[in-house]
Amino acid sequence: MTNLPLERTVYIVSDSTGITAETFSHSVLAQFENVTFRQIRLPFVDTLQKAEEAALRIDRNAAETGMQPIVFSTLVHPEIMARVRQANGIFLDLFGTFVSHIEHELGLKSSHSIGRSHMAANSEKYRNRIDAINFSLSHDDGQFVTNLGQADVILVGVSRCGKTPTSLYLAMQYAVKAANFPLTPDDFERGVLPSTLAPHRSKLFGLSIQPDRLAEVRHERRPNSQYASIEQCRYEVAEAERLMRREGIEWLSTTTKSIEEISTTVLQEVGLDRGG
């Protein structure tokens, strides 16, 4: 009996980018901690020829490994889906699982339109996302302080605690205009928020992090520097949390949380509800 982790190939097959299926597969496969999954994305499978090629790849992998690969699919065209389903894999039809139930409930047939979920490139929601991304990029790390009044939320915290990736995730997924601003030793010495943030106190949300994890992250950026020392990290984290408590700013620790979890908490705490 081997103690080595199991290994399994996973194919993400889609008539569009495959991002929806890939995201869903990550959540499902994360439940199996002792298995190593090798994920292969096959996007834009939108013709029978491409479906044939995808099916042959799946069959070849099954023959080489002696195990059926797991196939997550968001294919909607019946003939294309049928060809891929014939392959020697464990086929999980993400759209079909739900679409058939909704068709039955509504008494309507779905359009089965290829790439339908990505046809809204010119929609207002899409433009809102682009605007939010541009806003977050230009207001990253306090580099641009004008127009902060347009922000939906302003993330504050010490350098390298997760402000930038959270800001961009909020913009990309929810069209939230998220600025972020660093809290620095100068702010701690003064004991007050930077003056540029004071008028926008209601939009502030704080991020913190455990000092040892912060030191690891900073060492990757500036190895063996004072900036990355555990003493400096302990000082900055303690002072930042003290300042946020004094100013009445809601905050959370990012140490053990994913970007998705952090962003969801920010949305809830700040009272934002965006469908993106």
Short mmCIF file of C-alpha atoms in Angstrom, two decimals:
data_model
loop_
_atom_site.label_atom_id
_atom_site.label_comp_id
_atom_site.label_asym_id
_atom_site.label_seq_id
_atom_site.Cartn_x
_atom_site.Cartn_y
_atom_site.Cartn_z
CA MET A 1 0.00 0.00 0.00
CA THR A 2 1.64 3.25 -1.11
CA ASN A 3 1.54 6.44 0.94
CA LEU A 4 2.30 8.62 -2.06
CA PRO A 5 -0.44 11.05 -3.05
CA LEU A 6 -2.71 10.00 -5.88
CA GLU A 7 -2.31 11.81 -9.19
CA ARG A 8 -5.11 12.48 -11.66
CA THR A 9 -5.39 14.46 -14.87
CA VAL A 10 -8.21 16.99 -15.12
CA TYR A 11 -9.39 18.53 -18.39
CA ILE A 12 -11.29 21.81 -18.47
CA VAL A 13 -13.22 21.84 -21.75
CA SER A 14 -15.13 24.93 -22.86
CA ASP A 15 -16.45 26.61 -25.99
CA SER A 16 -15.17 29.90 -24.55
CA THR A 17 -12.28 30.77 -22.23
CA GLY A 18 -12.86 27.95 -19.74
CA ILE A 19 -12.44 30.27 -16.77
CA THR A 20 -15.89 29.45 -15.36
CA ALA A 21 -15.27 25.71 -15.44
CA GLU A 22 -11.73 26.11 -14.11
CA THR A 23 -12.89 28.21 -11.16
CA PHE A 24 -15.59 25.69 -10.31
CA SER A 25 -13.15 22.78 -10.64
CA HIS A 26 -10.73 24.41 -8.19
CA SER A 27 -13.45 24.61 -5.55
CA VAL A 28 -14.50 20.99 -6.08
CA LEU A 29 -11.02 19.47 -6.28
CA ALA A 30 -9.83 21.39 -3.21
CA GLN A 31 -11.95 18.99 -1.17
CA PHE A 32 -9.54 16.14 -1.96
CA GLU A 33 -6.34 16.97 -0.09
CA ASN A 34 -4.42 13.76 -0.76
CA VAL A 35 -4.73 13.90 -4.53
CA THR A 36 -2.49 15.82 -6.92
CA PHE A 37 -4.50 17.13 -9.86
CA ARG A 38 -2.82 18.09 -13.13
CA GLN A 39 -5.21 20.50 -14.79
CA ILE A 40 -5.24 21.07 -18.55
CA ARG A 41 -7.50 23.75 -19.99
CA LEU A 42 -8.92 23.25 -23.49
CA PRO A 43 -10.64 26.55 -24.38
CA PHE A 44 -12.58 27.56 -27.51
CA VAL A 45 -13.77 24.04 -28.38
CA ASP A 46 -16.49 25.45 -30.63
CA THR A 47 -16.43 23.11 -33.66
CA LEU A 48 -16.81 19.38 -34.17
CA GLN A 49 -13.19 19.19 -35.34
CA LYS A 50 -11.97 20.75 -32.11
CA ALA A 51 -14.27 18.43 -30.14
CA GLU A 52 -12.70 15.48 -31.95
CA GLU A 53 -9.21 16.70 -31.06
CA ALA A 54 -10.20 17.21 -27.42
CA ALA A 55 -11.74 13.74 -27.22
CA LEU A 56 -8.60 12.16 -28.70
CA ARG A 57 -6.42 13.94 -26.12
CA ILE A 58 -8.61 12.64 -23.31
CA ASP A 59 -8.52 9.09 -24.74
CA ARG A 60 -4.75 9.24 -25.14
CA ASN A 61 -4.29 10.34 -21.54
CA ALA A 62 -6.54 7.55 -20.29
CA ALA A 63 -4.51 5.00 -22.24
CA GLU A 64 -1.15 6.36 -21.07
CA THR A 65 -2.04 6.69 -17.37
CA GLY A 66 -4.41 3.76 -17.05
CA MET A 67 -6.95 6.07 -15.36
CA GLN A 68 -9.88 8.01 -16.71
CA PRO A 69 -9.20 11.74 -16.57
CA ILE A 70 -11.81 13.98 -14.96
CA VAL A 71 -13.48 16.30 -17.47
CA PHE A 72 -15.19 19.53 -16.38
CA SER A 73 -17.23 20.89 -19.27
CA THR A 74 -19.18 24.06 -20.00
CA LEU A 75 -19.95 23.04 -23.58
CA VAL A 76 -23.47 23.95 -24.70
CA HIS A 77 -23.73 22.78 -28.34
CA PRO A 78 -25.32 19.29 -28.22
CA GLU A 79 -23.22 17.70 -30.98
CA ILE A 80 -19.95 19.13 -29.71
CA MET A 81 -20.76 18.06 -26.18
CA ALA A 82 -21.81 14.58 -27.34
CA ARG A 83 -18.47 14.01 -29.08
CA VAL A 84 -16.42 15.00 -26.04
CA ARG A 85 -18.67 12.92 -23.81
CA GLN A 86 -17.77 9.84 -25.88
CA ALA A 87 -14.16 10.14 -24.73
CA ASN A 88 -12.82 7.84 -22.04
CA GLY A 89 -13.16 10.26 -19.14
CA ILE A 90 -15.35 11.08 -16.16
CA PHE A 91 -17.54 13.75 -17.75
CA LEU A 92 -19.01 16.51 -15.55
CA ASP A 93 -21.41 18.73 -17.50
CA LEU A 94 -21.61 21.93 -15.45
CA PHE A 95 -24.13 23.77 -17.64
CA GLY A 96 -26.29 20.77 -18.46
CA THR A 97 -26.66 19.87 -14.80
CA PHE A 98 -28.44 23.15 -14.12
CA VAL A 99 -29.87 24.20 -17.49
CA SER A 100 -32.17 21.17 -17.82
CA HIS A 101 -33.75 21.85 -14.42
CA ILE A 102 -34.32 25.52 -15.25
CA GLU A 103 -35.76 24.62 -18.66
CA HIS A 104 -38.23 22.31 -16.93
CA GLU A 105 -39.19 24.94 -14.36
CA LEU A 106 -39.62 27.76 -16.87
CA GLY A 107 -41.15 25.64 -19.58
CA LEU A 108 -38.61 27.10 -22.02
CA LYS A 109 -35.68 25.77 -23.99
CA SER A 110 -32.32 27.46 -23.54
CA SER A 111 -30.61 28.98 -26.59
CA HIS A 112 -27.55 26.67 -26.43
CA SER A 113 -25.56 29.61 -27.81
CA ILE A 114 -21.80 29.10 -27.90
CA GLY A 115 -19.86 31.65 -25.84
CA ARG A 116 -23.05 33.30 -24.62
CA SER A 117 -21.56 34.19 -21.23
CA HIS A 118 -18.89 36.31 -22.92
CA MET A 119 -21.06 38.18 -25.42
CA ALA A 120 -21.51 41.18 -23.17
CA ALA A 121 -18.17 42.83 -23.97
CA ASN A 122 -19.95 46.03 -24.90
CA SER A 123 -22.45 45.96 -22.05
CA GLU A 124 -22.66 48.56 -19.31
CA LYS A 125 -21.52 46.00 -16.73
CA TYR A 126 -18.41 45.25 -18.76
CA ARG A 127 -17.57 48.93 -19.13
CA ASN A 128 -18.06 49.38 -15.39
CA ARG A 129 -15.49 46.68 -14.74
CA ILE A 130 -12.96 48.30 -17.05
CA ASP A 131 -13.52 51.67 -15.38
CA ALA A 132 -13.09 50.09 -11.95
CA ILE A 133 -9.86 48.34 -12.98
CA ASN A 134 -8.41 51.57 -14.35
CA PHE A 135 -9.41 53.39 -11.17
CA SER A 136 -7.82 50.75 -8.92
CA LEU A 137 -4.60 50.71 -10.93
CA SER A 138 -4.26 54.50 -10.82
CA HIS A 139 -5.06 54.61 -7.08
CA ASP A 140 -2.74 51.78 -6.07
CA ASP A 141 -0.50 52.25 -3.01
CA GLY A 142 -1.53 55.87 -2.54
CA GLN A 143 0.20 56.98 -5.74
CA PHE A 144 -2.76 59.08 -6.91
CA VAL A 145 -4.84 60.81 -4.24
CA THR A 146 -7.16 62.93 -6.35
CA ASN A 147 -10.67 61.67 -7.00
CA LEU A 148 -10.63 59.47 -3.90
CA GLY A 149 -14.21 60.63 -3.40
CA GLN A 150 -15.14 58.41 -6.36
CA ALA A 151 -13.85 55.30 -4.57
CA ASP A 152 -16.35 52.71 -3.34
CA VAL A 153 -13.83 51.53 -0.75
CA ILE A 154 -10.30 52.53 0.31
CA LEU A 155 -8.17 49.72 1.72
CA VAL A 156 -5.54 50.71 4.29
CA GLY A 157 -2.78 48.70 5.92
CA VAL A 158 0.96 48.16 6.08
CA SER A 159 2.98 47.50 2.95
CA ARG A 160 2.57 43.95 1.51
CA CYS A 161 -0.49 42.91 3.50
CA GLY A 162 -2.62 42.19 0.42
CA LYS A 163 -4.14 45.56 -0.47
CA THR A 164 -3.26 45.59 -4.17
CA PRO A 165 -4.49 42.10 -5.17
CA THR A 166 -7.68 42.63 -3.18
CA SER A 167 -8.31 45.97 -4.88
CA LEU A 168 -7.85 44.48 -8.32
CA TYR A 169 -10.02 41.45 -7.54
CA LEU A 170 -12.83 43.70 -6.36
CA ALA A 171 -12.55 45.74 -9.55
CA MET A 172 -12.35 42.77 -11.91
CA GLN A 173 -15.07 40.66 -10.34
CA TYR A 174 -17.50 43.23 -8.94
CA ALA A 175 -16.75 46.52 -10.74
CA VAL A 176 -15.89 48.05 -7.37
CA LYS A 177 -13.68 51.14 -7.49
CA ALA A 178 -11.19 50.17 -4.82
CA ALA A 179 -8.28 52.44 -3.93
CA ASN A 180 -5.59 51.39 -1.47
CA PHE A 181 -3.33 53.44 0.75
CA PRO A 182 -0.32 52.34 2.83
CA LEU A 183 0.02 53.04 6.54
CA THR A 184 3.67 53.92 7.22
CA PRO A 185 5.92 54.50 10.25
CA ASP A 186 5.45 58.27 9.73
CA ASP A 187 1.72 57.79 10.27
CA PHE A 188 2.38 55.77 13.42
CA GLU A 189 4.65 58.47 14.85
CA ARG A 190 1.96 61.10 14.27
CA GLY A 191 -0.68 58.76 15.62
CA VAL A 192 -3.29 59.86 13.08
CA LEU A 193 -4.45 58.89 9.60
CA PRO A 194 -2.84 60.59 6.60
CA SER A 195 -4.64 63.87 5.99
CA THR A 196 -5.69 62.78 2.49
CA LEU A 197 -7.75 59.94 3.99
CA ALA A 198 -9.54 61.87 6.72
CA PRO A 199 -12.36 63.20 4.48
CA HIS A 200 -13.10 59.65 3.32
CA ARG A 201 -13.20 57.87 6.69
CA SER A 202 -16.53 56.19 5.94
CA LYS A 203 -14.98 54.39 2.96
CA LEU A 204 -11.96 53.01 4.80
CA PHE A 205 -11.44 49.32 5.47
CA GLY A 206 -8.27 47.92 7.00
CA LEU A 207 -6.18 44.86 6.19
CA SER A 208 -3.65 43.39 8.57
CA ILE A 209 -1.40 40.32 8.63
CA GLN A 210 0.60 38.28 11.12
CA PRO A 211 4.15 39.69 11.49
CA ASP A 212 5.94 36.42 10.69
CA ARG A 213 4.00 36.02 7.44
CA LEU A 214 4.62 39.68 6.58
CA ALA A 215 8.35 39.15 7.09
CA GLU A 216 8.28 36.20 4.67
CA VAL A 217 6.51 38.23 2.01
CA ARG A 218 8.82 41.20 2.42
CA HIS A 219 11.94 39.01 2.32
CA GLU A 220 10.88 37.91 -1.17
CA ARG A 221 10.86 41.56 -2.21
CA ARG A 222 13.84 42.90 -0.25
CA PRO A 223 15.92 40.07 1.24
CA ASN A 224 17.79 40.75 4.51
CA SER A 225 16.59 44.34 4.75
CA GLN A 226 15.36 46.31 7.74
CA TYR A 227 12.06 46.58 5.88
CA ALA A 228 11.70 42.78 6.01
CA SER A 229 13.02 42.18 9.53
CA ILE A 230 10.67 40.51 11.99
CA GLU A 231 11.18 43.38 14.44
CA GLN A 232 10.08 45.96 11.87
CA CYS A 233 7.12 43.83 10.84
CA ARG A 234 5.98 43.38 14.45
CA TYR A 235 6.23 47.10 15.05
CA GLU A 236 4.31 48.10 11.93
CA VAL A 237 1.54 45.53 12.37
CA ALA A 238 1.01 46.43 16.02
CA GLU A 239 0.96 50.16 15.30
CA ALA A 240 -1.32 49.79 12.27
CA GLU A 241 -3.85 47.77 14.24
CA ARG A 242 -3.66 50.25 17.12
CA LEU A 243 -4.26 53.14 14.72
CA MET A 244 -7.20 51.40 13.06
CA ARG A 245 -8.81 50.63 16.42
CA ARG A 246 -8.31 54.23 17.56
CA GLU A 247 -9.86 55.57 14.34
CA GLY A 248 -12.76 53.11 14.44
CA ILE A 249 -11.80 51.42 11.15
CA GLU A 250 -13.11 47.90 10.57
CA TRP A 251 -10.31 45.51 9.61
CA LEU A 252 -9.40 41.86 9.16
CA SER A 253 -6.27 39.73 9.03
CA THR A 254 -5.37 38.41 5.59
CA THR A 255 -2.90 35.81 6.90
CA THR A 256 -4.96 32.67 6.33
CA LYS A 257 -7.57 34.02 3.91
CA SER A 258 -7.79 33.81 0.14
CA ILE A 259 -8.34 36.88 -2.02
CA GLU A 260 -11.91 35.67 -2.60
CA GLU A 261 -12.57 35.47 1.15
CA ILE A 262 -11.01 38.86 1.82
CA SER A 263 -13.00 40.50 -0.97
CA THR A 264 -16.28 38.95 0.14
CA THR A 265 -15.72 40.21 3.68
CA VAL A 266 -14.91 43.70 2.40
CA LEU A 267 -18.10 43.76 0.33
CA GLN A 268 -20.18 42.70 3.32
CA GLU A 269 -18.59 45.02 5.86
CA VAL A 270 -18.61 48.10 3.64
CA GLY A 271 -22.14 47.42 2.48
CA LEU A 272 -21.38 47.04 -1.23
CA ASP A 273 -23.53 44.73 -3.33
CA ARG A 274 -22.31 44.51 -6.88
CA GLY A 275 -23.18 41.96 -9.47
CA GLY A 276 -20.29 43.14 -11.67
#
